Amino acid sequence: MTYATQPVRMLTDEEIQRYREDGVIMVKQAIAPNWMAMLEAGLEEARNNSSLLGKFMSRKVEGYQMDIFLWKRIDVLRDLIYYGPFAHWAQQLMGSNEVRFFYDQMFVKEPGTNAPTPWHQDLSFWPIRGEQICSFWIPCDAVTRESSGLLYVKGSHKWPQRFKAYSPDYVAALIDDTMDEIPDISGNPDQYDLIDWEMEPGDMLVFHPLTLHGSFGNGSRVRRRRALALRWVGDDVRYAPTEKRMPIHYRHDSEIGGPLRGAAFPRILPFADPAERAARRKAEHPKIDKLLSSGIHNAAAAARLKLKPSATIDQLKKSWNK
């Protein structure tokens, strides 16, 4: 028995095939109003009560706000993940028997916020490896390219390169010098097959973690851009942490090289794990010593980066502001 609600409609064979070919699809009015109301309520609670990690991630640009693992402290988002329809769509896309929730992420760009999101592959940031991974990006506001809607390089999930992890605040600790440099896509848009969509609340982007994507700053003077991303993993995903991957600050039972396990990555399908659900009855916050350790690690990496300035970072910033 599963607690996850069946979607209003399942994805069609054509949508699944297009996802596999293009690395991204937009599903129009996929999310019923009750689930959107929960999502927006949770996002607003997070926006008005940022975590310590969220404040660190949002520190560089006024008007830009990001935070992760919201569901660990915001009950309405916990319920959205356990009881919403999203796990069923993830199961379809991944072809997986088991579906686990990886993490959520909030992105807010206030009107007029000049905070482009650099081109990146999500998987470059994450301490996991595998093929059965997908993300949903859900806006709470009408979105256009001008107001920082996401752009994707069609089919780039099939490219052999693994690109350096450039985040919106260019977190030095996650930039792995063994990976490839990202090409100047926004500076040479005619050389790439770029796709994007105008979206309304209730619409949903679904994409592969290796599909290159990014966005301009919010050029709208009146429209905020609020969005929540939900990440999902399946049977073949393995825990693969390194010092150049996003650290996990919450309790879990995953072992290096093994599957994701434990309360940080709850199983949703085919049925929820009672122990994992029980662990989230109360809000969990990361331990201060783990946050301090990550902060020190990033400060050291930033200092090294200043000694060896990156022409690529300068070029990425300039090309988005053309």
PDB file of N, CA and C in Angstrom, residues 219-303:
ATOM      1  N   GLY A 219      14.281  39.967 -15.013  1.00  0.00           N
ATOM      2  CA  GLY A 219      14.197  41.294 -15.613  1.00  0.00           C
ATOM      3  C   GLY A 219      12.860  41.971 -15.421  1.00  0.00           C
ATOM      4  N   SER A 220      11.881  41.245 -14.902  1.00  0.00           N
ATOM      5  CA  SER A 220      10.576  41.850 -14.646  1.00  0.00           C
ATOM      6  C   SER A 220      10.665  42.810 -13.462  1.00  0.00           C
ATOM      7  N   ARG A 221      10.021  43.942 -13.578  1.00  0.00           N
ATOM      8  CA  ARG A 221      10.013  44.915 -12.484  1.00  0.00           C
ATOM      9  C   ARG A 221       8.815  44.742 -11.559  1.00  0.00           C
ATOM     10  N   VAL A 222       7.928  43.826 -11.908  1.00  0.00           N
ATOM     11  CA  VAL A 222       6.710  43.673 -11.109  1.00  0.00           C
ATOM     12  C   VAL A 222       6.460  42.232 -10.671  1.00  0.00           C
ATOM     13  N   ARG A 223       7.127  41.267 -11.293  1.00  0.00           N
ATOM     14  CA  ARG A 223       6.793  39.864 -11.052  1.00  0.00           C
ATOM     15  C   ARG A 223       7.914  39.142 -10.316  1.00  0.00           C
ATOM     16  N   ARG A 224       7.586  38.591  -9.180  1.00  0.00           N
ATOM     17  CA  ARG A 224       8.515  37.732  -8.451  1.00  0.00           C
ATOM     18  C   ARG A 224       8.587  36.375  -9.162  1.00  0.00           C
ATOM     19  N   ARG A 225       9.728  35.677  -9.033  1.00  0.00           N
ATOM     20  CA  ARG A 225       9.816  34.311  -9.557  1.00  0.00           C
ATOM     21  C   ARG A 225      10.132  33.364  -8.415  1.00  0.00           C
ATOM     22  N   ARG A 226       9.092  32.634  -7.985  1.00  0.00           N
ATOM     23  CA  ARG A 226       9.238  31.641  -6.923  1.00  0.00           C
ATOM     24  C   ARG A 226       9.060  30.260  -7.526  1.00  0.00           C
ATOM     25  N   ALA A 227       9.944  29.340  -7.169  1.00  0.00           N
ATOM     26  CA  ALA A 227       9.843  27.977  -7.694  1.00  0.00           C
ATOM     27  C   ALA A 227      10.405  26.995  -6.684  1.00  0.00           C
ATOM     28  N   LEU A 228       9.885  25.776  -6.744  1.00  0.00           N
ATOM     29  CA  LEU A 228      10.371  24.694  -5.906  1.00  0.00           C
ATOM     30  C   LEU A 228      10.780  23.535  -6.798  1.00  0.00           C
ATOM     31  N   ALA A 229      11.963  22.989  -6.549  1.00  0.00           N
ATOM     32  CA  ALA A 229      12.434  21.800  -7.266  1.00  0.00           C
ATOM     33  C   ALA A 229      12.343  20.595  -6.342  1.00  0.00           C
ATOM     34  N   LEU A 230      11.858  19.481  -6.891  1.00  0.00           N
ATOM     35  CA  LEU A 230      11.775  18.211  -6.169  1.00  0.00           C
ATOM     36  C   LEU A 230      12.628  17.199  -6.910  1.00  0.00           C
ATOM     37  N   ARG A 231      13.560  16.533  -6.230  1.00  0.00           N
ATOM     38  CA  ARG A 231      14.484  15.578  -6.854  1.00  0.00           C
ATOM     39  C   ARG A 231      14.169  14.161  -6.357  1.00  0.00           C
ATOM     40  N   TRP A 232      14.215  13.195  -7.287  1.00  0.00           N
ATOM     41  CA  TRP A 232      13.828  11.816  -7.001  1.00  0.00           C
ATOM     42  C   TRP A 232      14.888  10.840  -7.500  1.00  0.00           C
ATOM     43  N   VAL A 233      15.020   9.712  -6.818  1.00  0.00           N
ATOM     44  CA  VAL A 233      15.994   8.691  -7.215  1.00  0.00           C
ATOM     45  C   VAL A 233      15.333   7.317  -7.207  1.00  0.00           C
ATOM     46  N   GLY A 234      15.943   6.397  -8.007  1.00  0.00           N
ATOM     47  CA  GLY A 234      15.410   5.045  -8.128  1.00  0.00           C
ATOM     48  C   GLY A 234      16.397   3.968  -7.714  1.00  0.00           C
ATOM     49  N   ASP A 235      16.140   2.756  -8.202  1.00  0.00           N
ATOM     50  CA  ASP A 235      16.832   1.557  -7.730  1.00  0.00           C
ATOM     51  C   ASP A 235      18.346   1.586  -7.914  1.00  0.00           C
ATOM     52  N   ASP A 236      18.833   2.166  -9.027  1.00  0.00           N
ATOM     53  CA  ASP A 236      20.257   2.016  -9.348  1.00  0.00           C
ATOM     54  C   ASP A 236      21.137   3.106  -8.748  1.00  0.00           C
ATOM     55  N   VAL A 237      20.577   4.031  -8.000  1.00  0.00           N
ATOM     56  CA  VAL A 237      21.351   5.166  -7.491  1.00  0.00           C
ATOM     57  C   VAL A 237      22.187   4.734  -6.280  1.00  0.00           C
ATOM     58  N   ARG A 238      23.426   5.199  -6.265  1.00  0.00           N
ATOM     59  CA  ARG A 238      24.367   4.874  -5.200  1.00  0.00           C
ATOM     60  C   ARG A 238      24.921   6.143  -4.570  1.00  0.00           C
ATOM     61  N   TYR A 239      25.226   6.037  -3.287  1.00  0.00           N
ATOM     62  CA  TYR A 239      25.787   7.146  -2.527  1.00  0.00           C
ATOM     63  C   TYR A 239      27.265   7.271  -2.847  1.00  0.00           C
ATOM     64  N   ALA A 240      27.695   8.441  -3.330  1.00  0.00           N
ATOM     65  CA  ALA A 240      29.079   8.623  -3.780  1.00  0.00           C
ATOM     66  C   ALA A 240      29.600   9.998  -3.359  1.00  0.00           C
ATOM     67  N   PRO A 241      29.773  10.232  -2.066  1.00  0.00           N
ATOM     68  CA  PRO A 241      30.227  11.549  -1.601  1.00  0.00           C
ATOM     69  C   PRO A 241      31.709  11.771  -1.864  1.00  0.00           C
ATOM     70  N   THR A 242      32.060  13.010  -2.160  1.00  0.00           N
ATOM     71  CA  THR A 242      33.460  13.439  -2.208  1.00  0.00           C
ATOM     72  C   THR A 242      33.500  14.858  -1.644  1.00  0.00           C
ATOM     73  N   GLU A 243      34.699  15.382  -1.471  1.00  0.00           N
ATOM     74  CA  GLU A 243      34.816  16.745  -0.938  1.00  0.00           C
ATOM     75  C   GLU A 243      34.330  17.788  -1.937  1.00  0.00           C
ATOM     76  N   LYS A 244      34.110  17.386  -3.206  1.00  0.00           N
ATOM     77  CA  LYS A 244      33.619  18.294  -4.239  1.00  0.00           C
ATOM     78  C   LYS A 244      32.141  18.077  -4.551  1.00  0.00           C
ATOM     79  N   ARG A 245      31.413  17.452  -3.651  1.00  0.00           N
ATOM     80  CA  ARG A 245      29.978  17.247  -3.844  1.00  0.00           C
ATOM     81  C   ARG A 245      29.224  17.843  -2.668  1.00  0.00           C
ATOM     82  N   MET A 246      27.990  18.157  -2.897  1.00  0.00           N
ATOM     83  CA  MET A 246      27.122  18.729  -1.871  1.00  0.00           C
ATOM     84  C   MET A 246      27.104  17.853  -0.624  1.00  0.00           C
ATOM     85  N   PRO A 247      27.450  18.391   0.526  1.00  0.00           N
ATOM     86  CA  PRO A 247      27.408  17.570   1.752  1.00  0.00           C
ATOM     87  C   PRO A 247      25.968  17.380   2.219  1.00  0.00           C
ATOM     88  N   ILE A 248      25.702  16.249   2.853  1.00  0.00           N
ATOM     89  CA  ILE A 248      24.389  15.965   3.423  1.00  0.00           C
ATOM     90  C   ILE A 248      24.476  16.173   4.933  1.00  0.00           C
ATOM     91  N   HIS A 249      23.717  17.114   5.438  1.00  0.00           N
ATOM     92  CA  HIS A 249      23.803  17.488   6.842  1.00  0.00           C
ATOM     93  C   HIS A 249      22.738  16.829   7.711  1.00  0.00           C
ATOM     94  N   TYR A 250      21.984  15.916   7.132  1.00  0.00           N
ATOM     95  CA  TYR A 250      20.901  15.269   7.869  1.00  0.00           C
ATOM     96  C   TYR A 250      21.189  13.780   8.056  1.00  0.00           C
ATOM     97  N   ARG A 251      20.557  13.193   9.059  1.00  0.00           N
ATOM     98  CA  ARG A 251      20.785  11.787   9.397  1.00  0.00           C
ATOM     99  C   ARG A 251      20.320  10.866   8.275  1.00  0.00           C
ATOM    100  N   HIS A 252      21.151   9.883   7.958  1.00  0.00           N
ATOM    101  CA  HIS A 252      20.768   8.848   7.000  1.00  0.00           C
ATOM    102  C   HIS A 252      21.626   7.619   7.247  1.00  0.00           C
ATOM    103  N   ASP A 253      21.274   6.533   6.593  1.00  0.00           N
ATOM    104  CA  ASP A 253      21.968   5.257   6.796  1.00  0.00           C
ATOM    105  C   ASP A 253      22.708   4.785   5.556  1.00  0.00           C
ATOM    106  N   SER A 254      22.930   5.682   4.594  1.00  0.00           N
ATOM    107  CA  SER A 254      23.588   5.296   3.349  1.00  0.00           C
ATOM    108  C   SER A 254      25.071   5.043   3.577  1.00  0.00           C
ATOM    109  N   GLU A 255      25.583   4.006   2.924  1.00  0.00           N
ATOM    110  CA  GLU A 255      27.011   3.713   2.953  1.00  0.00           C
ATOM    111  C   GLU A 255      27.598   3.979   1.574  1.00  0.00           C
ATOM    112  N   ILE A 256      28.854   4.403   1.547  1.00  0.00           N
ATOM    113  CA  ILE A 256      29.500   4.733   0.277  1.00  0.00           C
ATOM    114  C   ILE A 256      29.452   3.535  -0.662  1.00  0.00           C
ATOM    115  N   GLY A 257      28.953   3.771  -1.861  1.00  0.00           N
ATOM    116  CA  GLY A 257      28.819   2.712  -2.851  1.00  0.00           C
ATOM    117  C   GLY A 257      27.520   1.935  -2.754  1.00  0.00           C
ATOM    118  N   GLY A 258      26.741   2.200  -1.709  1.00  0.00           N
ATOM    119  CA  GLY A 258      25.476   1.506  -1.507  1.00  0.00           C
ATOM    120  C   GLY A 258      24.303   2.396  -1.871  1.00  0.00           C
ATOM    121  N   PRO A 259      23.090   1.855  -1.812  1.00  0.00           N
ATOM    122  CA  PRO A 259      21.890   2.638  -2.139  1.00  0.00           C
ATOM    123  C   PRO A 259      21.604   3.685  -1.072  1.00  0.00           C
ATOM    124  N   LEU A 260      20.812   4.694  -1.445  1.00  0.00           N
ATOM    125  CA  LEU A 260      20.391   5.682  -0.468  1.00  0.00           C
ATOM    126  C   LEU A 260      19.434   5.033   0.515  1.00  0.00           C
ATOM    127  N   ARG A 261      19.658   5.308   1.785  1.00  0.00           N
ATOM    128  CA  ARG A 261      18.846   4.722   2.835  1.00  0.00           C
ATOM    129  C   ARG A 261      18.703   5.719   3.981  1.00  0.00           C
ATOM    130  N   GLY A 262      17.619   5.618   4.717  1.00  0.00           N
ATOM    131  CA  GLY A 262      17.473   6.394   5.936  1.00  0.00           C
ATOM    132  C   GLY A 262      16.581   7.606   5.790  1.00  0.00           C
ATOM    133  N   ALA A 263      16.385   8.298   6.904  1.00  0.00           N
ATOM    134  CA  ALA A 263      15.381   9.349   7.007  1.00  0.00           C
ATOM    135  C   ALA A 263      15.644  10.548   6.102  1.00  0.00           C
ATOM    136  N   ALA A 264      16.883  10.800   5.714  1.00  0.00           N
ATOM    137  CA  ALA A 264      17.167  11.924   4.827  1.00  0.00           C
ATOM    138  C   ALA A 264      16.649  11.679   3.420  1.00  0.00           C
ATOM    139  N   PHE A 265      16.498  10.415   3.046  1.00  0.00           N
ATOM    140  CA  PHE A 265      16.094  10.050   1.689  1.00  0.00           C
ATOM    141  C   PHE A 265      14.926   9.062   1.754  1.00  0.00           C
ATOM    142  N   PRO A 266      13.751   9.509   2.143  1.00  0.00           N
ATOM    143  CA  PRO A 266      12.668   8.580   2.453  1.00  0.00           C
ATOM    144  C   PRO A 266      12.128   7.837   1.227  1.00  0.00           C
ATOM    145  N   ARG A 267      11.798   6.579   1.441  1.00  0.00           N
ATOM    146  CA  ARG A 267      11.134   5.794   0.400  1.00  0.00           C
ATOM    147  C   ARG A 267       9.664   6.208   0.346  1.00  0.00           C
ATOM    148  N   ILE A 268       9.192   6.489  -0.859  1.00  0.00           N
ATOM    149  CA  ILE A 268       7.796   6.864  -1.069  1.00  0.00           C
ATOM    150  C   ILE A 268       7.033   5.742  -1.769  1.00  0.00           C
ATOM    151  N   LEU A 269       7.632   5.117  -2.764  1.00  0.00           N
ATOM    152  CA  LEU A 269       7.042   3.985  -3.480  1.00  0.00           C
ATOM    153  C   LEU A 269       8.016   2.815  -3.461  1.00  0.00           C
ATOM    154  N   PRO A 270       7.489   1.580  -3.453  1.00  0.00           N
ATOM    155  CA  PRO A 270       6.075   1.196  -3.553  1.00  0.00           C
ATOM    156  C   PRO A 270       5.282   1.443  -2.275  1.00  0.00           C
ATOM    157  N   PHE A 271       5.971   1.647  -1.146  1.00  0.00           N
ATOM    158  CA  PHE A 271       5.299   2.010   0.095  1.00  0.00           C
ATOM    159  C   PHE A 271       6.312   2.692   1.007  1.00  0.00           C
ATOM    160  N   ALA A 272       5.810   3.525   1.884  1.00  0.00           N
ATOM    161  CA  ALA A 272       6.690   4.276   2.785  1.00  0.00           C
ATOM    162  C   ALA A 272       7.244   3.383   3.883  1.00  0.00           C
ATOM    163  N   ASP A 273       8.435   3.726   4.347  1.00  0.00           N
ATOM    164  CA  ASP A 273       9.077   3.016   5.453  1.00  0.00           C
ATOM    165  C   ASP A 273       8.596   3.651   6.768  1.00  0.00           C
ATOM    166  N   PRO A 274       7.943   2.885   7.645  1.00  0.00           N
ATOM    167  CA  PRO A 274       7.405   3.457   8.892  1.00  0.00           C
ATOM    168  C   PRO A 274       8.469   4.130   9.756  1.00  0.00           C
ATOM    169  N   ALA A 275       9.671   3.574   9.791  1.00  0.00           N
ATOM    170  CA  ALA A 275      10.734   4.159  10.624  1.00  0.00           C
ATOM    171  C   ALA A 275      11.172   5.506  10.073  1.00  0.00           C
ATOM    172  N   GLU A 276      11.240   5.617   8.740  1.00  0.00           N
ATOM    173  CA  GLU A 276      11.631   6.887   8.127  1.00  0.00           C
ATOM    174  C   GLU A 276      10.561   7.947   8.345  1.00  0.00           C
ATOM    175  N   ARG A 277       9.300   7.545   8.241  1.00  0.00           N
ATOM    176  CA  ARG A 277       8.209   8.495   8.484  1.00  0.00           C
ATOM    177  C   ARG A 277       8.202   8.941   9.941  1.00  0.00           C
ATOM    178  N   ALA A 278       8.434   8.010  10.840  1.00  0.00           N
ATOM    179  CA  ALA A 278       8.442   8.349  12.268  1.00  0.00           C
ATOM    180  C   ALA A 278       9.561   9.330  12.595  1.00  0.00           C
ATOM    181  N   ALA A 279      10.694   9.197  11.898  1.00  0.00           N
ATOM    182  CA  ALA A 279      11.836  10.069  12.156  1.00  0.00           C
ATOM    183  C   ALA A 279      11.549  11.521  11.787  1.00  0.00           C
ATOM    184  N   ARG A 280      10.538  11.730  10.924  1.00  0.00           N
ATOM    185  CA  ARG A 280      10.236  13.103  10.490  1.00  0.00           C
ATOM    186  C   ARG A 280       8.981  13.685  11.166  1.00  0.00           C
ATOM    187  N   ARG A 281       8.529  13.063  12.217  1.00  0.00           N
ATOM    188  CA  ARG A 281       7.382  13.628  12.929  1.00  0.00           C
ATOM    189  C   ARG A 281       7.709  14.981  13.540  1.00  0.00           C
ATOM    190  N   LYS A 282       8.976  15.136  13.928  1.00  0.00           N
ATOM    191  CA  LYS A 282       9.438  16.422  14.421  1.00  0.00           C
ATOM    192  C   LYS A 282      10.437  17.007  13.422  1.00  0.00           C
ATOM    193  N   ALA A 283      10.448  18.318  13.345  1.00  0.00           N
ATOM    194  CA  ALA A 283      11.371  18.983  12.425  1.00  0.00           C
ATOM    195  C   ALA A 283      12.811  18.662  12.790  1.00  0.00           C
ATOM    196  N   GLU A 284      13.630  18.466  11.777  1.00  0.00           N
ATOM    197  CA  GLU A 284      15.057  18.203  11.995  1.00  0.00           C
ATOM    198  C   GLU A 284      15.876  19.338  11.412  1.00  0.00           C
ATOM    199  N   HIS A 285      16.863  19.772  12.156  1.00  0.00           N
ATOM    200  CA  HIS A 285      17.779  20.812  11.695  1.00  0.00           C
ATOM    201  C   HIS A 285      19.200  20.249  11.708  1.00  0.00           C
ATOM    202  N   PRO A 286      20.012  20.622  10.725  1.00  0.00           N
ATOM    203  CA  PRO A 286      21.384  20.101  10.708  1.00  0.00           C
ATOM    204  C   PRO A 286      22.175  20.591  11.909  1.00  0.00           C
ATOM    205  N   LYS A 287      23.116  19.763  12.335  1.00  0.00           N
ATOM    206  CA  LYS A 287      23.951  20.134  13.479  1.00  0.00           C
ATOM    207  C   LYS A 287      24.883  21.279  13.104  1.00  0.00           C
ATOM    208  N   ILE A 288      25.084  22.169  14.065  1.00  0.00           N
ATOM    209  CA  ILE A 288      25.906  23.353  13.826  1.00  0.00           C
ATOM    210  C   ILE A 288      27.332  22.970  13.430  1.00  0.00           C
ATOM    211  N   ASP A 289      27.863  21.889  14.043  1.00  0.00           N
ATOM    212  CA  ASP A 289      29.254  21.528  13.738  1.00  0.00           C
ATOM    213  C   ASP A 289      29.405  21.100  12.278  1.00  0.00           C
ATOM    214  N   LYS A 290      28.369  20.460  11.721  1.00  0.00           N
ATOM    215  CA  LYS A 290      28.425  20.081  10.303  1.00  0.00           C
ATOM    216  C   LYS A 290      28.376  21.315   9.405  1.00  0.00           C
ATOM    217  N   LEU A 291      27.525  22.272   9.757  1.00  0.00           N
ATOM    218  CA  LEU A 291      27.458  23.504   8.978  1.00  0.00           C
ATOM    219  C   LEU A 291      28.768  24.277   9.059  1.00  0.00           C
ATOM    220  N   LEU A 292      29.368  24.336  10.254  1.00  0.00           N
ATOM    221  CA  LEU A 292      30.639  25.035  10.406  1.00  0.00           C
ATOM    222  C   LEU A 292      31.740  24.366   9.595  1.00  0.00           C
ATOM    223  N   SER A 293      31.744  23.047   9.598  1.00  0.00           N
ATOM    224  CA  SER A 293      32.744  22.315   8.830  1.00  0.00           C
ATOM    225  C   SER A 293      32.611  22.617   7.341  1.00  0.00           C
ATOM    226  N   SER A 294      31.383  22.636   6.846  1.00  0.00           N
ATOM    227  CA  SER A 294      31.160  22.960   5.435  1.00  0.00           C
ATOM    228  C   SER A 294      31.578  24.391   5.135  1.00  0.00           C
ATOM    229  N   GLY A 295      31.276  25.319   6.062  1.00  0.00           N
ATOM    230  CA  GLY A 295      31.656  26.714   5.859  1.00  0.00           C
ATOM    231  C   GLY A 295      33.156  26.902   5.802  1.00  0.00           C
ATOM    232  N   ILE A 296      33.881  26.223   6.677  1.00  0.00           N
ATOM    233  CA  ILE A 296      35.343  26.301   6.682  1.00  0.00           C
ATOM    234  C   ILE A 296      35.923  25.715   5.394  1.00  0.00           C
ATOM    235  N   HIS A 297      35.356  24.588   4.970  1.00  0.00           N
ATOM    236  CA  HIS A 297      35.814  23.947   3.735  1.00  0.00           C
ATOM    237  C   HIS A 297      35.609  24.874   2.543  1.00  0.00           C
ATOM    238  N   ASN A 298      34.447  25.546   2.485  1.00  0.00           N
ATOM    239  CA  ASN A 298      34.190  26.442   1.375  1.00  0.00           C
ATOM    240  C   ASN A 298      35.094  27.675   1.425  1.00  0.00           C
ATOM    241  N   ALA A 299      35.341  28.209   2.625  1.00  0.00           N
ATOM    242  CA  ALA A 299      36.213  29.376   2.755  1.00  0.00           C
ATOM    243  C   ALA A 299      37.629  29.065   2.264  1.00  0.00           C
ATOM    244  N   ALA A 300      38.109  27.865   2.594  1.00  0.00           N
ATOM    245  CA  ALA A 300      39.438  27.464   2.136  1.00  0.00           C
ATOM    246  C   ALA A 300      39.473  27.332   0.620  1.00  0.00           C
ATOM    247  N   ALA A 301      38.407  26.742   0.047  1.00  0.00           N
ATOM    248  CA  ALA A 301      38.350  26.592  -1.407  1.00  0.00           C
ATOM    249  C   ALA A 301      38.255  27.951  -2.086  1.00  0.00           C
ATOM    250  N   ALA A 302      37.495  28.879  -1.496  1.00  0.00           N
ATOM    251  CA  ALA A 302      37.380  30.223  -2.062  1.00  0.00           C
ATOM    252  C   ALA A 302      38.721  30.949  -2.036  1.00  0.00           C
ATOM    253  N   ALA A 303      39.482  30.768  -0.967  1.00  0.00           N
ATOM    254  CA  ALA A 303      40.801  31.396  -0.871  1.00  0.00           C
ATOM    255  C   ALA A 303      41.728  30.866  -1.957  1.00  0.00           C
TER     256      ALA A 303
END
